[in-house]
């Protein structure tokens, strides 16, 4: 765990304590793209998370959840913590929740009862599957990166890979691109096709 991230999470919790009853729930995610996607989705649903007393915090990695839970417990504030993670970090989230004394022998259903949801693979996978390849290609075109994606697909490492795998890799290849595409793909979603983990974590916050 980096000193920067530890300080950031501790500072966030101190702000929570200082806010008194104004902040009632922390929605924790692994990174900025997850945060951006949920902020965009909340806006599309007409929700004002800040007005509802909800803040979204990017942990900078699943390993920081345990530190955050200890910081929250140390404030004594009646603050609920819920979260969203990638599938490969579900085990880390579960261990931190158990270590914090929130439950024992958690499975996925138990984690969801606590308000923690795992993506099928990751955020990009969820959004690409929800939109479909054609719609994601339209998002790429709207971002004026269609030619860049076609060039990327011709790289030796990408030849023969499924298009959805190519799209996930392309979205993650440049700094800031994951956040930009997370927001853009959420904006392109049909309201009835929101990925379950994203919809569920927003639905469980007060």
XYZ file of N, CA and C in Angstrom:
618
model
N 0.851 -1.186 0.000
C 0.000 0.000 0.000
C 0.889 1.239 0.000
N 0.648 2.152 -0.887
C 1.491 3.333 -0.980
C 1.147 4.345 0.096
N 2.178 5.123 0.488
C 1.959 6.174 1.472
C 0.949 7.184 0.964
N 1.014 7.487 -0.343
C 0.098 8.466 -0.924
C -1.346 8.014 -0.773
N -1.606 6.757 -1.102
C -2.971 6.245 -1.023
C -3.427 6.160 0.426
N -2.544 5.712 1.325
C -2.904 5.659 2.746
C -3.301 7.048 3.242
N -2.497 8.046 2.876
C -2.797 9.411 3.309
C -4.102 9.892 2.709
N -4.343 9.531 1.443
C -5.566 9.977 0.771
C -6.800 9.382 1.439
N -6.747 8.081 1.772
C -7.909 7.467 2.395
C -8.107 8.002 3.807
N -7.021 8.178 4.532
C -7.139 8.713 5.886
C -7.711 10.131 5.852
N -7.253 10.931 4.888
C -7.759 12.303 4.766
C -9.240 12.288 4.431
N -9.651 11.364 3.557
C -11.071 11.272 3.201
C -11.913 10.945 4.421
N -11.422 10.039 5.246
C -12.191 9.670 6.432
C -12.231 10.813 7.433
N -11.139 11.569 7.570
C -11.160 12.727 8.462
C -12.192 13.749 7.991
N -12.295 13.908 6.661
C -13.308 14.828 6.133
C -14.702 14.317 6.445
N -14.860 12.989 6.405
C -16.145 12.382 6.746
C -16.514 12.712 8.188
N -15.545 12.521 9.091
C -15.805 12.789 10.501
C -16.156 14.254 10.719
N -15.451 15.138 9.992
C -15.703 16.578 10.142
C -17.068 16.967 9.592
N -17.585 16.165 8.651
C -18.864 16.491 8.029
C -20.050 16.179 8.937
N -19.768 15.499 10.028
C -20.850 15.182 10.959
C -21.887 14.308 10.290
N -23.140 14.692 10.403
C -24.210 13.890 9.848
C -24.465 14.129 8.373
N -23.687 14.998 7.747
C -23.942 15.323 6.346
C -23.596 14.159 5.417
N -22.578 13.393 5.759
C -22.153 12.277 4.923
C -22.521 10.978 5.624
N -23.314 10.153 4.927
C -23.834 8.949 5.556
C -23.299 7.668 4.954
N -22.707 7.764 3.747
C -22.271 6.540 3.075
C -21.048 6.813 2.208
N -20.058 5.922 2.296
C -18.912 5.939 1.390
C -19.060 4.779 0.411
N -19.040 5.079 -0.870
C -19.069 4.043 -1.895
C -17.636 3.920 -2.409
N -16.977 2.823 -2.087
C -15.566 2.670 -2.435
C -15.411 1.828 -3.693
N -14.466 2.252 -4.533
C -14.151 1.557 -5.774
C -12.635 1.461 -5.881
N -12.150 0.686 -6.833
C -10.707 0.492 -6.946
C -10.002 1.693 -7.563
N -10.552 2.247 -8.640
C -9.838 3.291 -9.355
C -10.732 4.398 -9.879
N -10.101 5.370 -10.536
C -10.818 6.549 -11.005
C -11.834 6.232 -12.091
N -11.565 5.229 -12.932
C -12.534 4.914 -13.983
C -13.827 4.373 -13.385
N -13.712 3.567 -12.324
C -14.911 3.069 -11.634
C -15.691 4.232 -11.024
N -14.952 5.142 -10.395
C -15.604 6.315 -9.803
C -16.313 7.132 -10.874
N -15.629 7.372 -11.997
C -16.227 8.156 -13.070
C -17.476 7.512 -13.639
N -17.436 6.189 -13.787
C -18.600 5.477 -14.324
C -19.799 5.605 -13.390
N -19.572 5.452 -12.090
C -20.685 5.532 -11.133
C -21.205 6.955 -11.002
N -20.323 7.936 -11.070
C -20.775 9.331 -11.049
C -21.648 9.622 -12.260
N -21.207 9.138 -13.444
C -21.980 9.364 -14.662
C -23.317 8.632 -14.607
N -23.299 7.412 -14.068
C -24.537 6.642 -13.973
C -25.510 7.297 -13.002
N -25.015 7.762 -11.868
C -25.880 8.438 -10.900
C -26.533 9.667 -11.524
N -25.743 10.422 -12.284
C -26.283 11.614 -12.938
C -27.371 11.233 -13.940
N -27.152 10.147 -14.685
C -28.151 9.703 -15.651
C -29.440 9.264 -14.968
N -29.302 8.744 -13.770
C -30.479 8.294 -13.013
C -31.145 9.436 -12.265
N -30.590 10.636 -12.410
C -31.179 11.799 -11.758
C -30.898 11.875 -10.275
N -29.815 11.229 -9.836
C -29.503 11.224 -8.418
C -28.413 12.252 -8.091
N -28.561 12.911 -6.985
C -27.569 13.842 -6.463
C -26.920 13.172 -5.263
N -25.838 12.418 -5.502
C -25.235 11.638 -4.427
C -24.758 12.518 -3.286
N -24.158 13.659 -3.632
C -23.705 14.556 -2.584
C -24.849 15.020 -1.700
N -25.971 15.366 -2.326
C -27.137 15.790 -1.575
C -27.732 14.670 -0.740
N -27.504 13.436 -1.171
C -28.010 12.280 -0.436
C -27.061 11.849 0.676
N -25.919 12.521 0.780
C -24.943 12.143 1.801
C -24.066 10.983 1.403
N -23.833 10.814 0.094
C -23.025 9.710 -0.425
C -21.796 10.273 -1.134
N -20.621 9.722 -0.833
C -19.391 10.097 -1.523
C -18.772 8.855 -2.138
N -18.229 8.995 -3.362
C -17.530 7.893 -4.019
C -16.035 8.105 -3.839
N -15.351 7.085 -3.330
C -13.915 7.178 -3.060
C -13.170 6.100 -3.826
N -12.216 6.514 -4.672
C -11.340 5.576 -5.371
C -10.194 5.205 -4.435
N -10.071 3.919 -4.136
C -9.083 3.457 -3.170
C -7.670 3.434 -3.722
N -7.539 3.362 -5.055
C -6.211 3.182 -5.624
C -5.754 1.738 -5.521
N -6.693 0.817 -5.362
C -6.373 -0.603 -5.262
C -7.151 -1.262 -4.135
N -7.519 -2.520 -4.347
C -8.335 -3.243 -3.367
C -7.629 -3.408 -2.038
N -6.303 -3.430 -2.038
C -5.553 -3.653 -0.804
C -5.753 -2.533 0.208
N -6.259 -1.383 -0.229
C -6.456 -0.262 0.679
C -7.796 -0.297 1.411
N -8.640 -1.270 1.093
C -9.940 -1.330 1.760
C -9.795 -1.549 3.259
N -8.893 -2.440 3.658
C -8.730 -2.715 5.079
C -8.338 -1.476 5.863
N -7.410 -0.698 5.318
C -6.993 0.537 5.979
C -8.173 1.496 6.091
N -8.950 1.607 5.033
C -10.099 2.507 5.051
C -11.112 2.090 6.112
N -11.402 0.804 6.193
C -12.375 0.319 7.174
C -11.894 0.611 8.598
N -10.592 0.475 8.834
C -10.071 0.795 10.165
C -10.192 2.285 10.459
N -9.928 3.121 9.445
C -10.054 4.563 9.629
C -11.503 4.947 9.944
N -12.421 4.352 9.217
C -13.843 4.648 9.447
C -14.252 4.222 10.847
N -13.836 3.017 11.256
C -14.180 2.536 12.587
C -13.601 3.461 13.659
N -12.418 4.019 13.389
C -11.764 4.883 14.356
C -12.457 6.217 14.551
N -13.246 6.645 13.577
C -13.942 7.928 13.714
C -15.164 7.821 14.623
N -15.714 6.629 14.733
C -16.943 6.461 15.504
C -18.164 7.010 14.795
N -17.987 7.459 13.540
C -19.107 8.034 12.793
C -20.040 6.922 12.313
N -21.355 7.148 12.315
C -22.318 6.150 11.821
C -22.329 6.148 10.296
N -21.228 5.695 9.720
C -21.019 5.783 8.282
C -21.048 4.393 7.665
N -21.908 4.210 6.676
C -21.954 2.935 5.967
C -20.928 2.949 4.844
N -20.252 1.810 4.657
C -19.307 1.659 3.552
C -19.810 0.542 2.655
N -19.947 0.837 1.353
C -20.323 -0.157 0.349
C -19.290 -0.080 -0.771
N -19.324 -1.022 -1.706
C -18.270 -0.966 -2.704
C -18.494 -1.800 -3.946
N -17.597 -1.545 -4.902
C -17.587 -2.227 -6.198
C -16.147 -2.624 -6.489
N -15.942 -3.860 -6.976
C -14.582 -4.305 -7.286
C -14.567 -5.164 -8.540
N -13.364 -5.391 -9.071
C -13.175 -6.321 -10.173
C -13.239 -7.746 -9.635
N -13.520 -8.693 -10.511
C -13.647 -10.087 -10.082
C -12.369 -10.602 -9.439
N -11.201 -10.210 -9.965
C -9.952 -10.751 -9.418
C -9.582 -10.141 -8.073
N -10.326 -9.137 -7.620
C -10.088 -8.539 -6.308
C -11.203 -8.855 -5.313
N -12.144 -9.682 -5.727
C -13.251 -10.030 -4.842
C -12.740 -10.715 -3.570
N -11.747 -11.584 -3.720
C -11.194 -12.264 -2.562
C -10.550 -11.302 -1.580
N -9.832 -10.293 -2.103
C -9.198 -9.297 -1.237
C -10.252 -8.497 -0.494
N -11.300 -8.084 -1.196
C -12.390 -7.359 -0.537
C -13.008 -8.226 0.567
N -13.242 -9.495 0.263
C -13.858 -10.390 1.240
C -12.981 -10.515 2.489
N -11.673 -10.696 2.297
C -10.778 -10.840 3.455
C -10.766 -9.587 4.319
N -10.775 -8.409 3.691
C -10.774 -7.171 4.463
C -12.087 -6.985 5.230
N -13.186 -7.376 4.625
C -14.475 -7.271 5.304
C -14.534 -8.219 6.502
N -14.009 -9.427 6.321
C -13.984 -10.379 7.423
C -13.043 -9.908 8.525
N -11.873 -9.379 8.147
C -10.908 -8.898 9.135
C -11.462 -7.728 9.937
N -12.340 -6.955 9.314
C -12.946 -5.815 10.002
C -14.070 -6.246 10.938
N -14.375 -7.540 10.953
C -15.404 -8.050 11.848
C -16.816 -7.843 11.354
N -16.975 -7.578 10.038
C -18.311 -7.320 9.506
C -19.081 -8.599 9.217
N -18.357 -9.711 9.051
C -19.002 -10.993 8.774
C -17.946 -12.084 8.834
N -18.399 -13.338 8.812
C -17.495 -14.476 8.767
C -17.863 -15.367 7.590
N -16.827 -16.003 7.016
C -17.029 -16.970 5.931
C -17.918 -16.397 4.824
N -17.555 -15.225 4.350
C -18.354 -14.561 3.328
C -18.278 -15.277 1.992
N -19.406 -15.393 1.322
C -19.442 -15.758 -0.079
C -19.969 -14.547 -0.843
N -20.190 -14.688 -2.134
C -20.628 -13.531 -2.921
C -21.979 -13.000 -2.440
N -22.894 -13.905 -2.126
C -24.214 -13.458 -1.650
C -24.075 -12.676 -0.349
N -23.191 -13.139 0.527
C -22.977 -12.436 1.779
C -22.362 -11.071 1.577
N -21.417 -10.982 0.626
C -20.825 -9.687 0.321
C -21.875 -8.721 -0.209
N -22.755 -9.225 -1.052
C -23.788 -8.355 -1.615
C -24.764 -7.882 -0.545
N -25.023 -8.712 0.452
C -25.881 -8.272 1.545
C -25.247 -7.116 2.319
N -23.907 -7.085 2.343
C -23.193 -5.985 2.991
C -23.089 -4.758 2.081
N -23.446 -4.933 0.791
C -23.382 -3.819 -0.142
C -22.127 -3.793 -0.987
N -21.452 -4.948 -1.134
C -20.236 -5.026 -1.938
C -20.485 -5.950 -3.126
N -20.208 -5.434 -4.332
C -20.535 -6.138 -5.559
C -19.291 -6.281 -6.437
N -19.182 -7.419 -7.105
C -18.044 -7.692 -7.978
C -18.486 -7.706 -9.437
N -17.687 -7.090 -10.285
C -17.940 -7.141 -11.725
C -17.666 -8.551 -12.238
N -18.258 -8.895 -13.369
C -18.037 -10.213 -13.976
C -16.561 -10.424 -14.241
N -15.899 -9.437 -14.789
C -14.431 -9.435 -14.933
C -13.915 -8.111 -14.380
N -14.275 -7.046 -15.068
C -13.933 -5.704 -14.596
C -14.948 -4.720 -15.161
N -14.761 -3.447 -14.860
C -15.713 -2.427 -15.300
C -15.854 -2.405 -16.815
N -14.727 -2.435 -17.526
C -14.771 -2.358 -18.986
C -15.514 -3.544 -19.577
N -15.274 -4.730 -19.028
C -15.975 -5.924 -19.504
C -17.485 -5.766 -19.320
N -17.899 -5.275 -18.157
C -19.327 -5.087 -17.898
C -19.942 -4.111 -18.897
N -19.272 -3.000 -19.132
C -19.830 -1.975 -20.018
C -19.829 -2.423 -21.477
N -18.777 -3.109 -21.900
C -18.722 -3.595 -23.283
C -19.820 -4.619 -23.532
N -20.029 -5.537 -22.586
C -21.085 -6.541 -22.765
C -22.468 -5.911 -22.737
N -22.653 -4.893 -21.895
C -23.957 -4.242 -21.813
C -24.279 -3.465 -23.084
N -23.272 -2.811 -23.646
C -23.484 -2.008 -24.850
C -23.529 -2.853 -26.120
N -22.658 -3.851 -26.198
C -22.487 -4.591 -27.435
C -21.370 -3.972 -28.255
N -20.734 -4.790 -29.081
C -19.553 -4.350 -29.834
C -19.869 -3.160 -30.733
N -20.978 -3.219 -31.449
C -21.298 -2.140 -32.396
C -21.437 -0.802 -31.681
N -22.105 -0.787 -30.542
C -22.296 0.463 -29.809
C -20.975 0.977 -29.245
N -20.101 0.069 -28.804
C -18.791 0.501 -28.305
C -17.978 1.099 -29.442
N -18.085 0.517 -30.626
C -17.381 1.082 -31.779
C -17.899 2.484 -32.090
N -19.184 2.722 -31.884
C -19.732 4.066 -32.072
C -19.167 5.040 -31.040
N -18.975 4.560 -29.808
C -18.361 5.400 -28.771
C -16.931 5.753 -29.179
N -16.191 4.767 -29.687
C -14.812 5.015 -30.120
C -14.787 6.025 -31.256
N -15.723 5.899 -32.186
C -15.795 6.852 -33.295
C -16.114 8.250 -32.776
N -17.016 8.343 -31.795
C -17.364 9.644 -31.232
C -16.176 10.275 -30.515
N -15.274 9.432 -30.020
C -14.062 9.924 -29.368
C -12.948 10.198 -30.383
N -13.259 10.012 -31.668
C -12.313 10.239 -32.771
C -11.084 9.343 -32.656
N -11.323 8.091 -32.236
C -10.206 7.154 -32.094
C -10.425 5.873 -32.890
N -11.330 5.927 -33.865
C -11.580 4.733 -34.669
C -10.311 4.300 -35.401
N -9.614 5.250 -36.012
C -8.389 4.912 -36.737
C -7.331 4.371 -35.787
N -7.237 4.952 -34.597
C -6.262 4.479 -33.617
C -6.572 3.049 -33.195
N -7.868 2.732 -33.038
C -8.240 1.377 -32.654
C -7.931 0.391 -33.778
N -8.203 0.769 -35.002
C -7.915 -0.126 -36.124
C -6.421 -0.397 -36.236
N -5.608 0.621 -35.981
C -4.154 0.432 -35.976
C -3.740 -0.500 -34.841
N -4.340 -0.304 -33.692
C -4.056 -1.140 -32.521
C -4.382 -2.599 -32.823
N -5.513 -2.858 -33.489
C -5.942 -4.223 -33.779
C -4.969 -4.966 -34.675
N -4.179 -4.222 -35.444
C -3.228 -4.842 -36.378
C -1.913 -5.215 -35.718
N -1.714 -4.830 -34.480
C -0.488 -5.197 -33.785
C -0.416 -6.714 -33.638
N 0.769 -7.299 -33.735
C 0.895 -8.764 -33.667
C 0.244 -9.371 -32.430
N 0.363 -8.710 -31.302
C -0.198 -9.262 -30.061
C -1.716 -9.279 -30.064
N -2.349 -8.477 -30.945
C -3.810 -8.371 -30.959
C -4.460 -9.217 -32.044
N -3.681 -9.637 -33.021
C -4.251 -10.418 -34.121
C -4.798 -11.743 -33.604
N -6.006 -12.052 -34.028
C -6.623 -13.310 -33.629
C -7.381 -13.245 -32.321
N -7.263 -12.130 -31.591
C -7.997 -11.999 -30.335
C -9.443 -11.581 -30.619
N -10.357 -11.931 -29.732
C -11.745 -11.513 -29.872
C -11.829 -9.994 -29.784
N -12.820 -9.420 -30.474
C -12.930 -7.966 -30.513
C -13.155 -7.384 -29.122
N -13.941 -8.060 -28.297
C -14.169 -7.514 -26.960
C -12.884 -7.471 -26.145
N -12.018 -8.462 -26.314
C -10.730 -8.456 -25.623
C -9.840 -7.334 -26.158
N -9.887 -7.106 -27.462
C -9.129 -6.004 -28.050
C -9.614 -4.663 -27.509
N -10.923 -4.527 -27.408
C -11.485 -3.273 -26.900
C -11.064 -3.014 -25.460
N -11.117 -4.048 -24.630
C -10.713 -3.872 -23.235
C -9.251 -3.454 -23.139
N -8.410 -4.068 -23.948
C -6.979 -3.730 -23.911
C -6.740 -2.320 -24.443
N -7.427 -1.959 -25.518
C -7.264 -0.634 -26.111
C -7.659 0.453 -25.121
N -8.767 0.251 -24.425
C -9.250 1.254 -23.478
C -8.243 1.480 -22.356
N -7.479 0.439 -22.026
C -6.530 0.566 -20.926
C -5.111 0.916 -21.324
N -4.881 1.284 -22.604
C -3.504 1.472 -23.068
C -2.929 2.861 -22.873
N -3.738 3.844 -22.556
C -3.222 5.212 -22.457
C -3.755 5.886 -21.194
N -2.912 6.662 -20.550
C -3.302 7.342 -19.321
C -4.531 8.222 -19.563
N -5.522 8.069 -18.709
C -6.735 8.863 -18.804
C -7.804 8.280 -19.706
N -7.429 7.303 -20.538
C -8.409 6.751 -21.484
C -9.478 5.933 -20.771
N -9.093 5.169 -19.748
C -10.080 4.346 -19.042
C -11.170 5.208 -18.419
N -10.775 6.308 -17.801
C -11.759 7.201 -17.186
C -12.655 7.830 -18.247
N -12.056 8.281 -19.330
C -12.831 8.937 -20.395
C -13.842 7.969 -21.008
N -13.404 6.737 -21.266
C -14.305 5.765 -21.879
C -15.335 5.238 -20.883
N -14.975 5.162 -19.617
C -15.960 4.731 -18.621
C -17.150 5.669 -18.637
N -16.878 6.956 -18.627
C -17.963 7.936 -18.652
C -18.716 7.889 -19.979
N -17.975 7.803 -21.091
C -18.616 7.809 -22.405
C -19.492 6.578 -22.607
N -19.041 5.421 -22.153
C -19.836 4.209 -22.328
C -21.089 4.236 -21.449
N -20.971 4.770 -20.246
C -22.162 4.913 -19.406
C -23.168 5.844 -20.071
N -22.683 6.929 -20.657
C -23.579 7.867 -21.337
C -24.304 7.202 -22.500
N -23.670 6.193 -23.106
C -24.258 5.523 -24.264
C -25.188 4.375 -23.891
N -25.232 4.003 -22.619
C -26.038 2.859 -22.194
C -27.533 3.111 -22.361
N -28.245 2.081 -22.771
C -29.699 2.082 -22.673
C -30.039 1.974 -21.186
N -30.961 2.797 -20.667
C -31.281 2.754 -19.236
C -31.698 1.376 -18.735
N -32.205 0.552 -19.625
C -32.618 -0.781 -19.212
C -31.516 -1.815 -19.271
N -30.322 -1.407 -19.663
C -29.213 -2.356 -19.828
C -28.009 -2.019 -18.956
N -28.239 -1.361 -17.843
C -27.144 -1.023 -16.940
C -26.590 -2.304 -16.326
N -25.270 -2.516 -16.339
C -24.702 -3.724 -15.734
C -25.153 -3.891 -14.284
N -25.482 -5.111 -13.919
C -26.046 -5.376 -12.600
C -25.183 -4.864 -11.442
N -23.866 -5.110 -11.423
C -23.086 -4.648 -10.253
C -23.150 -3.143 -10.061
N -23.137 -2.368 -11.148
C -23.191 -0.910 -11.043
C -24.560 -0.467 -10.538
N -25.618 -1.029 -11.119
C -26.960 -0.674 -10.690
C -27.194 -1.075 -9.237
N -26.684 -2.244 -8.864
C -26.947 -2.760 -7.532
C -26.249 -1.958 -6.451
N -25.000 -1.557 -6.700
C -24.285 -0.819 -5.653
C -24.900 0.572 -5.457
N -25.375 1.176 -6.533
C -26.056 2.476 -6.383
C -27.405 2.300 -5.694
N -28.068 1.191 -5.971
C -29.398 0.971 -5.383
C -29.328 0.731 -3.882
N -28.173 0.261 -3.398
C -28.109 -0.094 -1.979
C -27.628 1.050 -1.100
N -27.236 2.197 -1.701
C -26.812 3.311 -0.869
C -28.039 4.121 -0.485
N -28.011 4.748 0.697
C -29.203 5.464 1.170
C -29.536 6.671 0.314
